Amino acid sequence: KQWYQRRVAITAGIMTAMLAAGLYPNICIHHEKRKLWVSETQQALMHKSSVNCTNGNYIFPSPYFAYGEKIKTKVIAAKTTTMVSPIHLILFGSSSVICHTDHVLIDEWIPLDM
């Protein structure tokens, strides 16, 4: 049973890494409730049909998400979101990584605190 659980965990990590690579540059940062930053200057909402959508102040293990598409109705919304970890972004979901003394900046707008 432990072998199977370990294999499932490894497979889930690999799938998340492939989604980060495949959906790049569609990366966003969860801010609060449904609010997301989809670029340095543009905010959006997590689409209500997304499995990650919450109206409460839920704190995700990682604030970084890859999304399949943005749609615009009354507001801009990101659909089909998948939470990704910072290591997935650094290795598979970025075109530039800039290292500073206290943080890393991915694509000149996604901050990762160290």
PDB file of C-alpha atoms in Angstrom:
ATOM      1  CA  LYS A   1       0.000   0.000   0.000  1.00  0.00           C
ATOM      2  CA  GLN A   2       2.820   2.458   0.789  1.00  0.00           C
ATOM      3  CA  TRP A   3       4.443   1.717  -2.553  1.00  0.00           C
ATOM      4  CA  TYR A   4       1.194   2.588  -4.359  1.00  0.00           C
ATOM      5  CA  GLN A   5       0.710   5.838  -2.392  1.00  0.00           C
ATOM      6  CA  ARG A   6       4.293   6.896  -3.124  1.00  0.00           C
ATOM      7  CA  ARG A   7       3.800   6.145  -6.829  1.00  0.00           C
ATOM      8  CA  VAL A   8       0.564   8.189  -6.934  1.00  0.00           C
ATOM      9  CA  ALA A   9       2.303  11.135  -5.226  1.00  0.00           C
ATOM     10  CA  ILE A  10       5.203  11.044  -7.703  1.00  0.00           C
ATOM     11  CA  THR A  11       2.807  10.787 -10.664  1.00  0.00           C
ATOM     12  CA  ALA A  12       0.779  13.768  -9.377  1.00  0.00           C
ATOM     13  CA  GLY A  13       3.958  15.863  -9.113  1.00  0.00           C
ATOM     14  CA  ILE A  14       4.986  14.945 -12.645  1.00  0.00           C
ATOM     15  CA  MET A  15       1.520  15.796 -13.998  1.00  0.00           C
ATOM     16  CA  THR A  16       1.589  19.180 -12.248  1.00  0.00           C
ATOM     17  CA  ALA A  17       5.023  19.917 -13.709  1.00  0.00           C
ATOM     18  CA  MET A  18       3.772  19.018 -17.202  1.00  0.00           C
ATOM     19  CA  LEU A  19       0.742  21.301 -16.748  1.00  0.00           C
ATOM     20  CA  ALA A  20       2.981  24.178 -15.644  1.00  0.00           C
ATOM     21  CA  ALA A  21       5.157  23.672 -18.724  1.00  0.00           C
ATOM     22  CA  GLY A  22       2.245  23.191 -21.105  1.00  0.00           C
ATOM     23  CA  LEU A  23       0.113  26.077 -19.855  1.00  0.00           C
ATOM     24  CA  TYR A  24       2.982  28.569 -19.562  1.00  0.00           C
ATOM     25  CA  PRO A  25       2.716  31.633 -19.810  1.00  0.00           C
ATOM     26  CA  ASN A  26      -0.774  31.289 -18.295  1.00  0.00           C
ATOM     27  CA  ILE A  27       0.422  31.627 -14.709  1.00  0.00           C
ATOM     28  CA  CYS A  28      -1.384  33.617 -12.019  1.00  0.00           C
ATOM     29  CA  ILE A  29      -1.031  34.420  -8.325  1.00  0.00           C
ATOM     30  CA  HIS A  30      -3.929  33.920  -5.905  1.00  0.00           C
ATOM     31  CA  HIS A  31      -4.482  37.094  -3.888  1.00  0.00           C
ATOM     32  CA  GLU A  32      -7.613  36.613  -1.772  1.00  0.00           C
ATOM     33  CA  LYS A  33     -10.988  34.899  -2.114  1.00  0.00           C
ATOM     34  CA  ARG A  34     -11.430  34.677  -5.925  1.00  0.00           C
ATOM     35  CA  LYS A  35      -8.963  37.441  -6.843  1.00  0.00           C
ATOM     36  CA  LEU A  36      -5.938  36.601  -8.979  1.00  0.00           C
ATOM     37  CA  TRP A  37      -3.061  38.501 -10.530  1.00  0.00           C
ATOM     38  CA  VAL A  38      -2.665  37.282 -14.126  1.00  0.00           C
ATOM     39  CA  SER A  39       0.097  39.743 -14.930  1.00  0.00           C
ATOM     40  CA  GLU A  40       1.986  42.508 -13.189  1.00  0.00           C
ATOM     41  CA  THR A  41      -0.851  44.972 -13.817  1.00  0.00           C
ATOM     42  CA  GLN A  42      -3.953  42.863 -14.574  1.00  0.00           C
ATOM     43  CA  GLN A  43      -6.288  41.303 -12.051  1.00  0.00           C
ATOM     44  CA  ALA A  44      -8.880  38.625 -12.722  1.00  0.00           C
ATOM     45  CA  LEU A  45     -11.222  36.360 -10.821  1.00  0.00           C
ATOM     46  CA  MET A  46     -11.058  32.620 -10.502  1.00  0.00           C
ATOM     47  CA  HIS A  47     -13.960  31.319 -12.567  1.00  0.00           C
ATOM     48  CA  LYS A  48     -16.863  29.999 -10.495  1.00  0.00           C
ATOM     49  CA  SER A  49     -16.706  26.641 -12.283  1.00  0.00           C
ATOM     50  CA  SER A  50     -13.090  26.099 -11.222  1.00  0.00           C
ATOM     51  CA  VAL A  51     -12.548  23.411  -8.624  1.00  0.00           C
ATOM     52  CA  ASN A  52     -10.243  25.865  -6.801  1.00  0.00           C
ATOM     53  CA  CYS A  53     -12.877  28.613  -6.578  1.00  0.00           C
ATOM     54  CA  THR A  54     -13.665  29.697  -3.043  1.00  0.00           C
ATOM     55  CA  ASN A  55     -15.529  32.720  -1.720  1.00  0.00           C
ATOM     56  CA  GLY A  56     -13.919  32.328   1.685  1.00  0.00           C
ATOM     57  CA  ASN A  57     -10.423  33.298   2.725  1.00  0.00           C
ATOM     58  CA  TYR A  58      -8.971  29.873   2.016  1.00  0.00           C
ATOM     59  CA  ILE A  59      -5.178  29.806   2.074  1.00  0.00           C
ATOM     60  CA  PHE A  60      -3.808  27.450  -0.565  1.00  0.00           C
ATOM     61  CA  PRO A  61      -0.514  25.628   0.085  1.00  0.00           C
ATOM     62  CA  SER A  62       0.883  27.543  -2.896  1.00  0.00           C
ATOM     63  CA  PRO A  63      -0.537  30.823  -4.240  1.00  0.00           C
ATOM     64  CA  TYR A  64       0.609  30.031  -7.794  1.00  0.00           C
ATOM     65  CA  PHE A  65      -1.765  28.599 -10.388  1.00  0.00           C
ATOM     66  CA  ALA A  66      -1.599  27.665 -14.047  1.00  0.00           C
ATOM     67  CA  TYR A  67      -4.816  28.282 -15.982  1.00  0.00           C
ATOM     68  CA  GLY A  68      -6.134  27.038 -19.285  1.00  0.00           C
ATOM     69  CA  GLU A  69      -7.914  30.126 -20.532  1.00  0.00           C
ATOM     70  CA  LYS A  70      -9.095  33.623 -19.637  1.00  0.00           C
ATOM     71  CA  ILE A  71     -12.620  34.617 -20.518  1.00  0.00           C
ATOM     72  CA  LYS A  72     -14.144  38.069 -20.395  1.00  0.00           C
ATOM     73  CA  THR A  73     -17.771  38.609 -19.499  1.00  0.00           C
ATOM     74  CA  LYS A  74     -18.398  41.444 -17.058  1.00  0.00           C
ATOM     75  CA  VAL A  75     -14.993  40.696 -15.583  1.00  0.00           C
ATOM     76  CA  ILE A  76     -11.949  38.700 -16.646  1.00  0.00           C
ATOM     77  CA  ALA A  77     -11.975  35.172 -15.210  1.00  0.00           C
ATOM     78  CA  ALA A  78      -9.404  32.376 -15.306  1.00  0.00           C
ATOM     79  CA  LYS A  79     -10.803  28.902 -15.990  1.00  0.00           C
ATOM     80  CA  THR A  80      -9.384  25.433 -15.457  1.00  0.00           C
ATOM     81  CA  THR A  81      -6.899  26.347 -12.761  1.00  0.00           C
ATOM     82  CA  THR A  82      -4.266  24.021 -11.325  1.00  0.00           C
ATOM     83  CA  MET A  83      -2.148  24.881  -8.311  1.00  0.00           C
ATOM     84  CA  VAL A  84       1.586  24.683  -9.020  1.00  0.00           C
ATOM     85  CA  SER A  85       4.523  24.901  -6.650  1.00  0.00           C
ATOM     86  CA  PRO A  86       7.359  27.426  -6.918  1.00  0.00           C
ATOM     87  CA  ILE A  87       9.801  24.717  -8.019  1.00  0.00           C
ATOM     88  CA  HIS A  88       7.494  23.806 -10.925  1.00  0.00           C
ATOM     89  CA  LEU A  89       7.526  27.452 -11.998  1.00  0.00           C
ATOM     90  CA  ILE A  90      11.293  27.815 -11.731  1.00  0.00           C
ATOM     91  CA  LEU A  91      12.054  24.614 -13.615  1.00  0.00           C
ATOM     92  CA  PHE A  92       9.213  24.353 -16.139  1.00  0.00           C
ATOM     93  CA  GLY A  93       7.067  27.513 -16.178  1.00  0.00           C
ATOM     94  CA  SER A  94       9.297  30.481 -16.799  1.00  0.00           C
ATOM     95  CA  SER A  95      11.310  32.159 -19.504  1.00  0.00           C
ATOM     96  CA  SER A  96      13.539  34.140 -17.120  1.00  0.00           C
ATOM     97  CA  VAL A  97      14.573  33.735 -13.499  1.00  0.00           C
ATOM     98  CA  ILE A  98      16.329  36.609 -11.720  1.00  0.00           C
ATOM     99  CA  CYS A  99      17.916  35.889  -8.333  1.00  0.00           C
ATOM    100  CA  HIS A 100      18.129  38.678  -5.751  1.00  0.00           C
ATOM    101  CA  THR A 101      19.493  38.407  -2.212  1.00  0.00           C
ATOM    102  CA  ASP A 102      16.104  37.788  -0.548  1.00  0.00           C
ATOM    103  CA  HIS A 103      13.822  36.706  -3.403  1.00  0.00           C
ATOM    104  CA  VAL A 104      13.623  35.289  -6.907  1.00  0.00           C
ATOM    105  CA  LEU A 105      11.718  37.046  -9.685  1.00  0.00           C
ATOM    106  CA  ILE A 106      10.199  34.869 -12.405  1.00  0.00           C
ATOM    107  CA  ASP A 107       9.390  36.500 -15.757  1.00  0.00           C
ATOM    108  CA  GLU A 108      10.018  39.899 -14.160  1.00  0.00           C
ATOM    109  CA  TRP A 109       6.723  39.872 -12.224  1.00  0.00           C
ATOM    110  CA  ILE A 110       6.211  36.676 -10.183  1.00  0.00           C
ATOM    111  CA  PRO A 111       7.998  37.007  -6.807  1.00  0.00           C
ATOM    112  CA  LEU A 112       9.220  34.005  -4.823  1.00  0.00           C
ATOM    113  CA  ASP A 113      10.447  34.791  -1.311  1.00  0.00           C
ATOM    114  CA  MET A 114      13.495  32.919  -0.093  1.00  0.00           C
TER     115      MET A 114
END
